[in-house]
PDB file of C-alpha atoms in Angstrom:
ATOM      1  CA  MET A   2       5.694  30.109   2.132  1.00  0.00           C
ATOM      2  CA  SER A   3       6.905  30.088  -1.399  1.00  0.00           C
ATOM      3  CA  SER A   4       5.779  27.156  -3.595  1.00  0.00           C
ATOM      4  CA  SER A   5       9.139  25.426  -3.495  1.00  0.00           C
ATOM      5  CA  ASP A   6       8.838  25.265  -0.217  1.00  0.00           C
ATOM      6  CA  VAL A   7       5.540  23.415  -0.103  1.00  0.00           C
ATOM      7  CA  LEU A   8       6.983  21.169  -2.227  1.00  0.00           C
ATOM      8  CA  ILE A   9      10.418  20.544  -0.484  1.00  0.00           C
ATOM      9  CA  HIS A  10       8.802  20.167   2.649  1.00  0.00           C
ATOM     10  CA  LEU A  11       6.122  17.969   1.205  1.00  0.00           C
ATOM     11  CA  HIS A  12       8.908  15.835  -0.057  1.00  0.00           C
ATOM     12  CA  GLN A  13      10.459  15.705   2.798  1.00  0.00           C
ATOM     13  CA  LYS A  14       7.244  14.662   4.618  1.00  0.00           C
ATOM     14  CA  ALA A  15       6.842  11.507   2.375  1.00  0.00           C
ATOM     15  CA  ILE A  16      10.159  10.489   3.209  1.00  0.00           C
ATOM     16  CA  ASN A  17      10.251  10.176   6.924  1.00  0.00           C
ATOM     17  CA  LEU A  18       6.923   9.249   6.829  1.00  0.00           C
ATOM     18  CA  LEU A  19       8.421   6.186   4.433  1.00  0.00           C
ATOM     19  CA  ARG A  20      10.805   5.428   6.906  1.00  0.00           C
ATOM     20  CA  GLU A  21       9.085   5.384   9.808  1.00  0.00           C
ATOM     21  CA  ASP A  22       6.577   2.504   7.471  1.00  0.00           C
ATOM     22  CA  ALA A  23       9.814   0.389   6.755  1.00  0.00           C
ATOM     23  CA  ASN A  24      11.211   0.655  10.693  1.00  0.00           C
ATOM     24  CA  LYS A  25       7.746  -0.522  11.683  1.00  0.00           C
ATOM     25  CA  ILE A  26       7.725  -3.460   9.983  1.00  0.00           C
ATOM     26  CA  GLU A  27      10.920  -4.211  10.897  1.00  0.00           C
ATOM     27  CA  LYS A  28      10.394  -3.885  14.174  1.00  0.00           C
ATOM     28  CA  LEU A  29       7.571  -5.960  13.855  1.00  0.00           C
ATOM     29  CA  ILE A  30       9.051  -8.571  11.730  1.00  0.00           C
ATOM     30  CA  GLU A  31      11.976  -8.634  14.828  1.00  0.00           C
ATOM     31  CA  VAL A  32       9.327  -9.269  17.419  1.00  0.00           C
ATOM     32  CA  GLN A  33       7.981 -12.084  15.030  1.00  0.00           C
ATOM     33  CA  MET A  34      11.353 -14.048  15.073  1.00  0.00           C
ATOM     34  CA  GLU A  35      12.312 -13.795  17.974  1.00  0.00           C
ATOM     35  CA  ASN A  36       9.734 -15.909  18.679  1.00  0.00           C
ATOM     36  CA  LEU A  37      11.519 -18.796  17.211  1.00  0.00           C
ATOM     37  CA  THR A  38       8.344 -21.450  16.871  1.00  0.00           C
ATOM     38  CA  THR A  39       6.789 -18.548  14.049  1.00  0.00           C
ATOM     39  CA  ARG A  40      10.109 -18.352  11.395  1.00  0.00           C
ATOM     40  CA  LYS A  41       9.313 -21.282   9.797  1.00  0.00           C
ATOM     41  CA  CYS A  42       5.813 -20.674   9.690  1.00  0.00           C
ATOM     42  CA  PRO A  43       4.091 -20.557   6.422  1.00  0.00           C
ATOM     43  CA  LEU A  44       2.179 -17.973   8.151  1.00  0.00           C
ATOM     44  CA  TYR A  45       5.426 -15.446   8.894  1.00  0.00           C
ATOM     45  CA  GLU A  46       5.847 -15.522   5.668  1.00  0.00           C
ATOM     46  CA  GLU A  47       2.975 -14.360   4.484  1.00  0.00           C
ATOM     47  CA  VAL A  48       3.188 -11.442   7.199  1.00  0.00           C
ATOM     48  CA  LEU A  49       6.300 -10.889   5.630  1.00  0.00           C
ATOM     49  CA  ASP A  50       5.209 -10.452   1.781  1.00  0.00           C
ATOM     50  CA  THR A  51       2.197  -8.881   3.096  1.00  0.00           C
ATOM     51  CA  GLN A  52       4.169  -6.331   4.566  1.00  0.00           C
ATOM     52  CA  ILE A  53       6.475  -5.643   2.255  1.00  0.00           C
ATOM     53  CA  TYR A  54       3.449  -5.540  -0.512  1.00  0.00           C
ATOM     54  CA  GLY A  55       1.782  -2.822   1.407  1.00  0.00           C
ATOM     55  CA  PHE A  56       4.775  -0.792   1.599  1.00  0.00           C
ATOM     56  CA  SER A  57       6.019  -1.130  -2.054  1.00  0.00           C
ATOM     57  CA  ARG A  58       2.253  -0.236  -2.462  1.00  0.00           C
ATOM     58  CA  GLU A  59       2.705   3.137  -0.781  1.00  0.00           C
ATOM     59  CA  ILE A  60       6.060   4.393  -2.602  1.00  0.00           C
ATOM     60  CA  ASP A  61       4.495   3.483  -5.542  1.00  0.00           C
ATOM     61  CA  PHE A  62       2.290   5.663  -4.694  1.00  0.00           C
ATOM     62  CA  ALA A  63       4.327   8.478  -3.466  1.00  0.00           C
ATOM     63  CA  VAL A  64       6.371   8.212  -6.699  1.00  0.00           C
ATOM     64  CA  ARG A  65       2.980   8.001  -9.620  1.00  0.00           C
ATOM     65  CA  ALA A  66       1.915  11.498  -6.815  1.00  0.00           C
ATOM     66  CA  GLY A  67       5.587  13.136  -7.757  1.00  0.00           C
ATOM     67  CA  LEU A  68       6.100  13.268  -4.409  1.00  0.00           C
ATOM     68  CA  VAL A  69       9.373  10.557  -4.319  1.00  0.00           C
ATOM     69  CA  SER A  70      11.795  10.054  -7.183  1.00  0.00           C
ATOM     70  CA  GLU A  71      11.468   6.686  -8.732  1.00  0.00           C
ATOM     71  CA  ALA A  72      15.019   6.001  -7.556  1.00  0.00           C
ATOM     72  CA  ALA A  73      14.551   6.589  -3.935  1.00  0.00           C
ATOM     73  CA  GLY A  74      12.075   5.046  -3.553  1.00  0.00           C
ATOM     74  CA  LYS A  75      13.558   1.611  -5.324  1.00  0.00           C
ATOM     75  CA  GLU A  76      16.608   2.531  -2.937  1.00  0.00           C
ATOM     76  CA  MET A  77      13.821   2.090   0.197  1.00  0.00           C
ATOM     77  CA  ILE A  78      12.246  -0.907  -0.858  1.00  0.00           C
ATOM     78  CA  SER A  79      15.900  -2.210  -1.285  1.00  0.00           C
ATOM     79  CA  LYS A  80      16.920  -1.134   2.274  1.00  0.00           C
ATOM     80  CA  LEU A  81      13.899  -2.814   3.625  1.00  0.00           C
ATOM     81  CA  GLU A  82      14.489  -6.278   2.098  1.00  0.00           C
ATOM     82  CA  ARG A  83      18.874  -5.790   2.848  1.00  0.00           C
ATOM     83  CA  ASN A  84      17.513  -5.071   6.956  1.00  0.00           C
ATOM     84  CA  LEU A  85      14.794  -7.803   7.222  1.00  0.00           C
ATOM     85  CA  ALA A  86      17.222 -10.689   5.703  1.00  0.00           C
ATOM     86  CA  GLN A  87      20.625  -9.206   7.874  1.00  0.00           C
ATOM     87  CA  LEU A  88      17.621  -9.785  10.562  1.00  0.00           C
ATOM     88  CA  TYR A  89      16.734 -12.975   9.680  1.00  0.00           C
ATOM     89  CA  GLU A  90      20.970 -14.224   8.732  1.00  0.00           C
ATOM     90  CA  ALA A  91      21.424 -12.698  12.627  1.00  0.00           C
ATOM     91  CA  LEU A  92      18.727 -14.798  14.076  1.00  0.00           C
ATOM     92  CA  GLY A  93      19.219 -17.947  12.107  1.00  0.00           C
ATOM     93  CA  ASN A  94      22.183 -18.726  13.718  1.00  0.00           C
TER      94      ASN A  94
ATOM     95  CA  MET B1155       2.215  28.623  -9.947  1.00  0.00           C
ATOM     96  CA  SER B1156       1.436  30.025  -5.855  1.00  0.00           C
ATOM     97  CA  SER B1157       1.755  27.610  -3.415  1.00  0.00           C
ATOM     98  CA  SER B1158      -2.182  27.321  -2.720  1.00  0.00           C
ATOM     99  CA  ASP B1159      -1.619  26.514  -7.014  1.00  0.00           C
ATOM    100  CA  VAL B1160       1.108  23.444  -6.413  1.00  0.00           C
ATOM    101  CA  LEU B1161      -0.837  21.837  -3.797  1.00  0.00           C
ATOM    102  CA  ILE B1162      -4.440  22.088  -4.881  1.00  0.00           C
ATOM    103  CA  HIS B1163      -2.727  20.189  -8.026  1.00  0.00           C
ATOM    104  CA  LEU B1164      -1.179  18.221  -5.273  1.00  0.00           C
ATOM    105  CA  HIS B1165      -4.461  17.170  -3.934  1.00  0.00           C
ATOM    106  CA  GLN B1166      -6.223  16.306  -7.032  1.00  0.00           C
ATOM    107  CA  LYS B1167      -2.880  14.284  -9.021  1.00  0.00           C
ATOM    108  CA  ALA B1168      -3.336  12.197  -5.727  1.00  0.00           C
ATOM    109  CA  ILE B1169      -7.443  11.396  -5.791  1.00  0.00           C
ATOM    110  CA  ASN B1170      -7.113  10.960  -9.720  1.00  0.00           C
ATOM    111  CA  LEU B1171      -4.501   7.999  -8.901  1.00  0.00           C
ATOM    112  CA  LEU B1172      -6.684   7.173  -6.103  1.00  0.00           C
ATOM    113  CA  ARG B1173      -9.664   6.687  -8.590  1.00  0.00           C
ATOM    114  CA  GLU B1174      -7.187   4.808 -10.808  1.00  0.00           C
ATOM    115  CA  ASP B1175      -6.105   2.010  -8.779  1.00  0.00           C
ATOM    116  CA  ALA B1176      -9.861   1.293  -7.359  1.00  0.00           C
ATOM    117  CA  ASN B1177     -10.404   0.960 -11.112  1.00  0.00           C
ATOM    118  CA  LYS B1178      -8.068  -1.397 -11.885  1.00  0.00           C
ATOM    119  CA  ILE B1179      -8.702  -3.538  -8.872  1.00  0.00           C
ATOM    120  CA  GLU B1180     -12.529  -3.361  -9.351  1.00  0.00           C
ATOM    121  CA  LYS B1181     -11.712  -4.724 -13.258  1.00  0.00           C
ATOM    122  CA  LEU B1182      -9.123  -7.159 -11.787  1.00  0.00           C
ATOM    123  CA  ILE B1183     -11.498  -8.917  -9.501  1.00  0.00           C
ATOM    124  CA  GLU B1184     -14.554  -8.428 -12.260  1.00  0.00           C
ATOM    125  CA  VAL B1185     -12.570 -10.205 -14.223  1.00  0.00           C
ATOM    126  CA  GLN B1186     -11.313 -12.920 -12.143  1.00  0.00           C
ATOM    127  CA  MET B1187     -14.973 -13.384 -10.783  1.00  0.00           C
ATOM    128  CA  GLU B1188     -16.195 -14.160 -14.742  1.00  0.00           C
ATOM    129  CA  ASN B1189     -14.020 -17.431 -14.254  1.00  0.00           C
ATOM    130  CA  LEU B1190     -16.473 -19.330 -12.160  1.00  0.00           C
ATOM    131  CA  THR B1191     -14.469 -21.787 -11.636  1.00  0.00           C
ATOM    132  CA  THR B1192     -11.996 -19.567  -9.385  1.00  0.00           C
ATOM    133  CA  ARG B1193     -14.468 -17.588  -7.563  1.00  0.00           C
ATOM    134  CA  LYS B1194     -15.096 -19.737  -4.418  1.00  0.00           C
ATOM    135  CA  CYS B1195     -11.906 -20.494  -4.334  1.00  0.00           C
ATOM    136  CA  PRO B1196      -9.475 -19.485  -1.371  1.00  0.00           C
ATOM    137  CA  LEU B1197      -6.684 -18.323  -3.489  1.00  0.00           C
ATOM    138  CA  TYR B1198      -9.403 -15.938  -5.192  1.00  0.00           C
ATOM    139  CA  GLU B1199     -10.005 -14.417  -1.707  1.00  0.00           C
ATOM    140  CA  GLU B1200      -6.370 -14.230  -0.709  1.00  0.00           C
ATOM    141  CA  VAL B1201      -6.185 -11.811  -4.254  1.00  0.00           C
ATOM    142  CA  LEU B1202      -9.100  -9.711  -3.045  1.00  0.00           C
ATOM    143  CA  ASP B1203      -7.848  -9.058   0.573  1.00  0.00           C
ATOM    144  CA  THR B1204      -4.501  -8.119  -1.059  1.00  0.00           C
ATOM    145  CA  GLN B1205      -5.475  -5.552  -3.147  1.00  0.00           C
ATOM    146  CA  ILE B1206      -8.127  -3.893  -0.382  1.00  0.00           C
ATOM    147  CA  TYR B1207      -4.972  -4.215   2.374  1.00  0.00           C
ATOM    148  CA  GLY B1208      -2.323  -2.623  -0.399  1.00  0.00           C
ATOM    149  CA  PHE B1209      -4.962   0.336  -1.597  1.00  0.00           C
ATOM    150  CA  SER B1210      -5.763   1.169   2.032  1.00  0.00           C
ATOM    151  CA  ARG B1211      -2.001   1.630   2.899  1.00  0.00           C
ATOM    152  CA  GLU B1212      -1.570   3.546  -0.617  1.00  0.00           C
ATOM    153  CA  ILE B1213      -5.001   5.867   1.007  1.00  0.00           C
ATOM    154  CA  ASP B1214      -2.998   5.923   4.784  1.00  0.00           C
ATOM    155  CA  PHE B1215      -0.087   7.485   3.141  1.00  0.00           C
ATOM    156  CA  ALA B1216      -2.248   9.688   1.268  1.00  0.00           C
ATOM    157  CA  VAL B1217      -3.900  11.056   4.276  1.00  0.00           C
ATOM    158  CA  ARG B1218      -1.109  11.362   6.349  1.00  0.00           C
ATOM    159  CA  ALA B1219       0.816  13.483   3.507  1.00  0.00           C
ATOM    160  CA  GLY B1220      -1.927  15.809   3.741  1.00  0.00           C
ATOM    161  CA  LEU B1221      -2.667  14.871  -0.002  1.00  0.00           C
ATOM    162  CA  VAL B1222      -6.527  13.708   1.146  1.00  0.00           C
ATOM    163  CA  SER B1223      -8.904  13.988   3.997  1.00  0.00           C
ATOM    164  CA  GLU B1224      -9.067  11.262   6.527  1.00  0.00           C
ATOM    165  CA  ALA B1225     -12.832  11.558   5.064  1.00  0.00           C
ATOM    166  CA  ALA B1226     -12.148  10.956   1.511  1.00  0.00           C
ATOM    167  CA  GLY B1227      -9.833   8.853   2.476  1.00  0.00           C
ATOM    168  CA  LYS B1228     -12.283   6.352   4.211  1.00  0.00           C
ATOM    169  CA  GLU B1229     -15.190   7.262   1.693  1.00  0.00           C
ATOM    170  CA  MET B1230     -12.855   5.851  -1.099  1.00  0.00           C
ATOM    171  CA  ILE B1231     -12.681   2.637   0.369  1.00  0.00           C
ATOM    172  CA  SER B1232     -15.794   1.992   1.789  1.00  0.00           C
ATOM    173  CA  LYS B1233     -16.532   2.953  -1.958  1.00  0.00           C
ATOM    174  CA  LEU B1234     -14.279   0.387  -3.883  1.00  0.00           C
ATOM    175  CA  GLU B1235     -15.701  -2.509  -0.725  1.00  0.00           C
ATOM    176  CA  ARG B1236     -19.466  -1.523  -2.015  1.00  0.00           C
ATOM    177  CA  ASN B1237     -18.770  -1.743  -5.989  1.00  0.00           C
ATOM    178  CA  LEU B1238     -16.851  -5.088  -5.242  1.00  0.00           C
ATOM    179  CA  ALA B1239     -19.361  -6.231  -2.861  1.00  0.00           C
ATOM    180  CA  GLN B1240     -21.797  -5.540  -5.769  1.00  0.00           C
ATOM    181  CA  LEU B1241     -19.983  -7.214  -8.711  1.00  0.00           C
ATOM    182  CA  TYR B1242     -19.936 -10.433  -6.522  1.00  0.00           C
ATOM    183  CA  GLU B1243     -23.665 -10.135  -6.000  1.00  0.00           C
ATOM    184  CA  ALA B1244     -24.905  -9.106  -9.566  1.00  0.00           C
ATOM    185  CA  LEU B1245     -22.086 -11.949 -10.662  1.00  0.00           C
ATOM    186  CA  GLY B1246     -23.253 -14.991  -8.004  1.00  0.00           C
ATOM    187  CA  ASN B1247     -27.072 -15.011  -9.130  1.00  0.00           C
TER     188      ASN B1247
END
């Protein structure tokens, strides 16, 4: 593989890993939301905040390591936040 | 640069970024510990846990992306935990 092939491979791998993680967080939150009794619980808010924080640390690292562009990183966090907000809306009504 | 040069460069960059982050966490915790009134505060424990969690997410991502070996990743987390424990000991006496 040429050096640019290696970089393209690494960038793609990084994006795939981050997407997987975002999906895992959405699934985790969805399962928690389905349990209505926990939805208004402060502990649940904390789980949500911690997950988003952990994901933002991963993104930040990937951007600094040059694996993901800053714009792509921001977009992935915004997308996760939007999806979680939609999930909350959908289950809250 | 050859493809192996690119990889070596990326691995070294990843290690340097993670070391910087571990140092930042140590500094943050040190500053907080110097403020004796907060040391026994539950909020302080939470800051510590959150920082270590964020760092472990970064390490986990770096390992999965193939930038850092699993052994090196574990060693970096252990080292941070050891340093923070020593800091706590040193200031606690």
